[in-house]
């Protein structure tokens, strides 16, 4: 039976306040590999803004429905989905097909869903999957971070940066956070970073070398790219690694390849969405166990009401505040 409700959608690209509209929507029963959930909270990230603006590569044409990660209660499960009605689950939406999470209900891909641990609030569960899957993909799946190593995290106050801080600390590594304001860096320090660098006032590479006694960091976690990442590469130790994750600055890292070769650096591409079902299952299992043990949890930022989605995405265009941003659905 079809389910009725409301959802935020954009039928053209542009400023979220101009193009996002709250519409009446019908959700048909989920396909065999999906769940239909009643949304409790939804994570908010830079890709949500980019897809509405038309610059996100995975959503090249409108209409778009942003909202990549949600937590909610299963109201209907596809035939091949190993979940039951009433389960509290967190997972990733098929937003690339125009079915995002900013709605009363949302589809979740069953292969990208897990039972939400009781140790996580709705806001924490809504902001868990993308950040921690990205951090796991970089620091465990593609690289092998070990206790005693030093990890530099660019964009450290964002959701993936904060997840990288938490996961690195849980693995026993030292963390150097790189950010763009004292407010953001104070947030990172409170989240567990051992040292902080403000890239507006310091050369990141020089500071990384100074903080490591001239040796350099073992791993550079880079969801930012651009000039800051190019500076930071100078602070990676010989035979160290750069996890290339994103381009929040507007451009990918432009490393001096001569330095990369001379210092035997490894540039490692990271995309958490490209792993096999077996790898996904192992990744999710590891992260869930760590969350249940209290070793990792999202560092939350601001939370907003469902009615504020277009305003929230507009604000992101003015700069990302620290912490994982969420939207909650208050139906009381």
Coordinates of C-alpha atoms in Angstrom, one line a residue:
X1 CA 0.0 0.0 0.0
X2 CA 1.3 3.5 -0.9
X3 CA 2.4 5.9 1.9
X4 CA 1.6 9.6 1.8
X5 CA 3.6 12.4 3.2
X6 CA 5.8 15.4 2.5
X7 CA 9.3 15.8 1.1
X8 CA 11.7 18.5 0.1
X9 CA 12.5 18.5 -3.6
X10 CA 14.1 20.8 -6.2
X11 CA 12.9 20.7 -9.8
X12 CA 15.7 23.1 -10.9
X13 CA 19.2 23.9 -9.7
X14 CA 19.9 27.0 -7.7
X15 CA 19.9 28.6 -4.2
X16 CA 18.1 26.2 -1.9
X17 CA 15.7 28.9 -0.7
X18 CA 14.6 29.6 -4.2
X19 CA 14.3 26.0 -5.6
X20 CA 13.6 23.7 -2.7
X21 CA 9.9 23.1 -2.2
X22 CA 8.0 21.0 0.4
X23 CA 5.7 18.8 -1.6
X24 CA 3.1 16.2 -1.1
X25 CA 4.7 12.8 -2.0
X26 CA 3.6 9.2 -2.4
X27 CA 6.0 6.4 -1.5
X28 CA 5.2 3.2 -3.2
X29 CA 6.1 -0.1 -1.4
X30 CA 9.8 -0.6 -1.4
X31 CA 11.6 -2.7 -4.0
X32 CA 13.0 -6.1 -2.7
X33 CA 16.4 -4.6 -1.7
X34 CA 15.0 -1.5 0.1
X35 CA 13.3 -0.4 3.3
X36 CA 10.7 2.3 3.8
X37 CA 11.2 4.1 7.1
X38 CA 9.4 6.8 9.0
X39 CA 12.2 9.3 9.4
X40 CA 13.2 10.4 12.9
X41 CA 16.3 12.4 11.9
X42 CA 18.4 13.1 8.8
X43 CA 22.0 14.1 8.5
X44 CA 23.0 17.2 6.6
X45 CA 26.2 17.6 4.6
X46 CA 27.9 19.7 2.0
X47 CA 26.8 17.2 -0.8
X48 CA 23.2 18.1 0.0
X49 CA 23.9 21.7 -0.9
X50 CA 25.9 20.8 -3.9
X51 CA 23.2 18.6 -5.4
X52 CA 20.6 21.3 -5.0
X53 CA 23.0 23.8 -6.7
X54 CA 23.8 21.4 -9.5
X55 CA 27.5 20.8 -8.9
X56 CA 27.4 17.3 -7.3
X57 CA 28.5 14.7 -9.9
X58 CA 26.2 11.9 -8.6
X59 CA 23.0 14.0 -9.2
X60 CA 23.6 15.7 -12.6
X61 CA 20.0 16.4 -13.5
X62 CA 16.9 17.7 -11.6
X63 CA 14.7 16.9 -9.9
X64 CA 16.7 16.1 -6.8
X65 CA 15.8 15.2 -3.3
X66 CA 18.7 15.8 -0.9
X67 CA 19.3 13.9 2.3
X68 CA 21.9 11.1 2.2
X69 CA 21.6 9.5 5.6
X70 CA 18.7 8.9 8.0
X71 CA 17.6 7.1 11.1
X72 CA 14.0 5.9 11.4
X73 CA 11.5 3.1 12.1
X74 CA 10.9 0.5 9.4
X75 CA 7.3 0.6 8.2
X76 CA 7.8 -1.7 5.3
X77 CA 10.6 -4.0 4.2
X78 CA 11.4 -5.3 0.7
X79 CA 11.3 -9.1 0.2
X80 CA 15.1 -9.4 0.2
X81 CA 15.8 -7.0 3.1
X82 CA 16.8 -8.7 6.3
X83 CA 14.9 -6.3 8.6
X84 CA 11.5 -6.3 10.2
X85 CA 8.7 -3.7 10.6
X86 CA 9.4 -1.7 13.8
X87 CA 13.2 -2.0 13.6
X88 CA 15.1 1.2 14.3
X89 CA 17.6 1.5 11.5
X90 CA 20.2 4.0 10.2
X91 CA 21.4 4.0 6.7
X92 CA 21.9 5.6 3.3
X93 CA 19.2 6.7 0.9
X94 CA 19.1 6.2 -2.9
X95 CA 19.4 9.9 -3.3
X96 CA 21.1 9.6 -6.7
X97 CA 17.7 8.3 -8.0
X98 CA 15.8 11.3 -6.5
X99 CA 14.8 9.5 -3.3
X100 CA 16.6 11.4 -0.5
X101 CA 16.0 11.6 3.2
X102 CA 14.4 15.0 3.8
X103 CA 10.9 13.7 4.0
X104 CA 8.3 12.2 6.4
X105 CA 9.4 8.9 5.0
X106 CA 12.5 7.7 3.1
X107 CA 13.8 4.6 1.3
X108 CA 17.0 3.1 2.6
X109 CA 19.1 0.7 0.7
X110 CA 19.1 -2.5 2.8
X111 CA 22.7 -3.2 2.0
X112 CA 23.6 0.2 3.4
X113 CA 21.4 -0.1 6.5
X114 CA 22.1 -1.4 10.0
X115 CA 20.2 -1.6 13.3
X116 CA 20.8 1.7 15.1
X117 CA 22.6 1.0 18.4
X118 CA 20.8 2.0 21.6
X119 CA 24.0 3.9 22.6
X120 CA 23.3 6.5 19.8
X121 CA 20.5 9.1 19.9
X122 CA 18.5 9.8 16.8
X123 CA 20.7 12.8 16.0
X124 CA 23.9 10.7 16.5
X125 CA 22.5 7.8 14.4
X126 CA 21.5 10.2 11.6
X127 CA 25.0 11.5 11.4
X128 CA 26.9 8.3 11.8
X129 CA 27.0 6.4 8.5
X130 CA 28.7 8.7 6.0
X131 CA 31.3 10.2 8.2
X132 CA 32.4 7.0 9.8
X133 CA 32.2 4.9 6.7
X134 CA 34.4 7.5 5.0
X135 CA 36.8 7.5 7.9
X136 CA 36.9 3.7 7.9
X137 CA 37.4 3.5 4.2
X138 CA 40.4 5.8 4.4
X139 CA 42.0 4.7 7.7
X140 CA 41.3 1.0 7.8
X141 CA 40.2 -0.3 4.4
X142 CA 42.5 1.6 2.1
X143 CA 45.3 2.3 4.6
X144 CA 46.1 0.6 7.9
X145 CA 46.4 3.1 10.7
X146 CA 48.2 1.8 13.7
X147 CA 48.6 2.9 17.3
X148 CA 51.5 5.4 17.6
X149 CA 51.1 6.9 14.2
X150 CA 50.3 10.5 13.6
X151 CA 47.3 11.5 11.4
X152 CA 46.7 15.0 10.0
X153 CA 43.0 15.7 9.3
X154 CA 42.0 18.5 7.0
X155 CA 38.6 20.0 7.3
X156 CA 38.7 18.5 10.8
X157 CA 35.5 20.2 12.1
X158 CA 33.3 18.7 9.4
X159 CA 31.5 15.4 9.8
X160 CA 34.1 13.2 8.0
X161 CA 36.9 15.1 9.7
X162 CA 35.4 14.6 13.1
X163 CA 34.8 11.0 12.4
X164 CA 38.4 10.6 11.3
X165 CA 39.5 12.2 14.6
X166 CA 37.3 9.8 16.6
X167 CA 38.4 6.7 14.7
X168 CA 42.1 7.6 14.7
X169 CA 42.0 8.1 18.5
X170 CA 40.1 4.8 18.9
X171 CA 42.9 3.1 17.0
X172 CA 45.6 4.7 19.2
X173 CA 46.9 7.3 16.8
X174 CA 47.9 10.9 17.5
X175 CA 45.7 13.5 15.6
X176 CA 46.6 16.9 14.3
X177 CA 43.5 18.8 13.3
X178 CA 43.6 21.5 10.5
X179 CA 40.8 24.1 10.3
X180 CA 39.9 27.6 9.4
X181 CA 39.0 29.3 12.7
X182 CA 39.7 29.2 16.4
X183 CA 36.1 28.2 17.1
X184 CA 36.3 25.2 14.8
X185 CA 39.7 24.1 16.1
X186 CA 38.5 24.4 19.7
X187 CA 35.7 22.1 18.7
X188 CA 38.2 19.6 17.3
X189 CA 40.3 19.7 20.4
X190 CA 37.2 19.0 22.5
X191 CA 36.5 16.1 20.1
X192 CA 39.9 14.6 20.9
X193 CA 42.5 16.2 18.5
X194 CA 45.9 16.4 20.2
X195 CA 47.2 19.4 18.2
X196 CA 45.5 22.0 16.0
X197 CA 46.6 24.2 13.1
X198 CA 44.8 27.3 11.7
X199 CA 45.6 27.2 8.0
X200 CA 44.6 30.9 7.7
X201 CA 47.6 32.0 9.7
X202 CA 50.2 29.2 9.2
X203 CA 51.7 27.2 6.4
X204 CA 50.2 23.8 7.1
X205 CA 53.2 21.8 5.9
X206 CA 55.7 23.7 8.0
X207 CA 53.5 23.4 11.1
X208 CA 53.1 19.6 10.6
X209 CA 56.9 19.3 10.4
X210 CA 57.3 21.4 13.5
X211 CA 54.8 19.4 15.5
X212 CA 56.5 16.1 14.5
X213 CA 60.1 17.1 15.1
X214 CA 60.8 17.5 11.4
X215 CA 59.7 13.9 10.5
X216 CA 56.2 14.6 9.2
X217 CA 52.9 12.8 9.7
X218 CA 52.2 9.2 8.7
X219 CA 48.8 9.9 7.0
X220 CA 47.1 13.0 5.6
X221 CA 43.3 12.7 5.6
X222 CA 42.1 15.1 2.9
X223 CA 38.4 15.8 2.2
X224 CA 39.3 19.4 1.3
X225 CA 41.9 19.5 -1.6
X226 CA 43.1 22.9 -3.1
X227 CA 45.9 25.0 -1.8
X228 CA 45.6 23.8 1.8
X229 CA 46.1 20.2 0.8
X230 CA 49.0 21.1 -1.4
X231 CA 50.7 22.8 1.6
X232 CA 49.9 19.9 3.9
X233 CA 51.6 17.3 1.6
X234 CA 54.9 18.9 2.4
X235 CA 54.3 17.8 6.0
X236 CA 53.9 14.1 5.2
X237 CA 56.8 11.9 6.1
X238 CA 58.8 9.9 3.6
X239 CA 56.8 6.8 2.6
X240 CA 53.7 8.3 4.2
X241 CA 50.2 8.3 2.7
X242 CA 47.7 10.9 1.5
X243 CA 44.0 9.7 1.6
X244 CA 42.4 11.7 -1.2
X245 CA 38.7 11.9 -0.3
X246 CA 37.1 15.1 -1.5
X247 CA 37.2 18.7 -2.8
X248 CA 35.4 20.9 -0.2
X249 CA 37.7 23.7 -1.3
X250 CA 36.3 23.6 -4.8
X251 CA 39.2 21.7 -6.3
X252 CA 41.1 18.4 -5.8
X253 CA 44.5 18.3 -4.3
X254 CA 47.2 19.6 -6.7
X255 CA 50.3 17.9 -5.2
X256 CA 53.7 18.6 -6.6
X257 CA 54.4 15.3 -8.2
X258 CA 58.1 15.8 -7.9
X259 CA 57.8 15.8 -4.1
X260 CA 55.5 12.8 -4.2
X261 CA 58.0 10.8 -6.1
X262 CA 61.1 12.0 -4.2
X263 CA 59.5 11.2 -0.9
X264 CA 57.9 7.9 -2.0
X265 CA 54.4 9.1 -1.0
X266 CA 51.3 7.2 -1.7
X267 CA 48.2 9.1 -3.0
X268 CA 45.3 6.8 -2.2
X269 CA 41.8 7.4 -3.6
X270 CA 39.0 6.9 -1.1
X271 CA 35.3 6.4 -2.0
X272 CA 33.3 4.6 0.6
X273 CA 30.5 3.9 -1.9
X274 CA 32.5 1.6 -4.1
X275 CA 33.1 -1.4 -1.8
X276 CA 31.6 -4.9 -2.4
X277 CA 28.6 -6.1 -0.3
X278 CA 30.9 -8.3 1.7
X279 CA 33.3 -5.4 2.4
X280 CA 30.3 -3.2 3.3
X281 CA 29.1 -5.7 5.8
X282 CA 32.5 -6.1 7.4
X283 CA 32.9 -2.3 7.6
X284 CA 29.5 -1.8 9.1
X285 CA 30.1 -4.6 11.6
X286 CA 33.4 -3.1 12.8
X287 CA 31.9 0.4 13.2
X288 CA 28.8 -0.9 15.0
X289 CA 30.9 -2.8 17.5
X290 CA 33.0 0.3 18.2
X291 CA 29.9 2.4 18.6
X292 CA 28.3 -0.1 21.0
X293 CA 31.5 -0.2 23.0
X294 CA 31.4 3.6 23.2
X295 CA 34.7 4.0 21.3
X296 CA 33.3 6.2 18.6
X297 CA 30.2 8.5 18.2
X298 CA 29.4 11.5 16.0
X299 CA 30.4 14.9 17.3
X300 CA 27.1 16.8 16.9
X301 CA 26.6 20.4 15.8
X302 CA 23.4 22.2 15.3
X303 CA 20.0 20.5 14.9
X304 CA 17.1 22.0 13.0
X305 CA 13.4 21.3 12.4
X306 CA 12.1 19.7 9.2
X307 CA 10.5 23.0 8.2
X308 CA 14.0 24.6 8.1
X309 CA 15.7 22.4 5.5
X310 CA 15.9 25.0 2.7
X311 CA 17.3 27.7 5.1
X312 CA 19.8 25.2 6.6
X313 CA 21.2 24.3 3.2
X314 CA 21.4 28.0 2.3
X315 CA 23.4 28.7 5.4
X316 CA 25.9 26.0 4.4
X317 CA 26.8 28.1 1.4
X318 CA 28.1 30.8 3.9
X319 CA 30.4 28.3 5.5
X320 CA 30.2 25.0 7.3
X321 CA 29.8 25.3 11.1
X322 CA 31.6 22.7 13.3
X323 CA 30.0 19.4 14.1
X324 CA 27.5 17.1 12.3
X325 CA 24.4 19.0 11.4
X326 CA 21.0 17.2 11.6
X327 CA 17.4 17.8 10.9
X328 CA 14.8 16.3 13.3
X329 CA 11.2 15.4 12.8
X330 CA 9.1 16.4 15.7
X331 CA 5.7 14.8 15.3
X332 CA 4.5 15.2 18.9

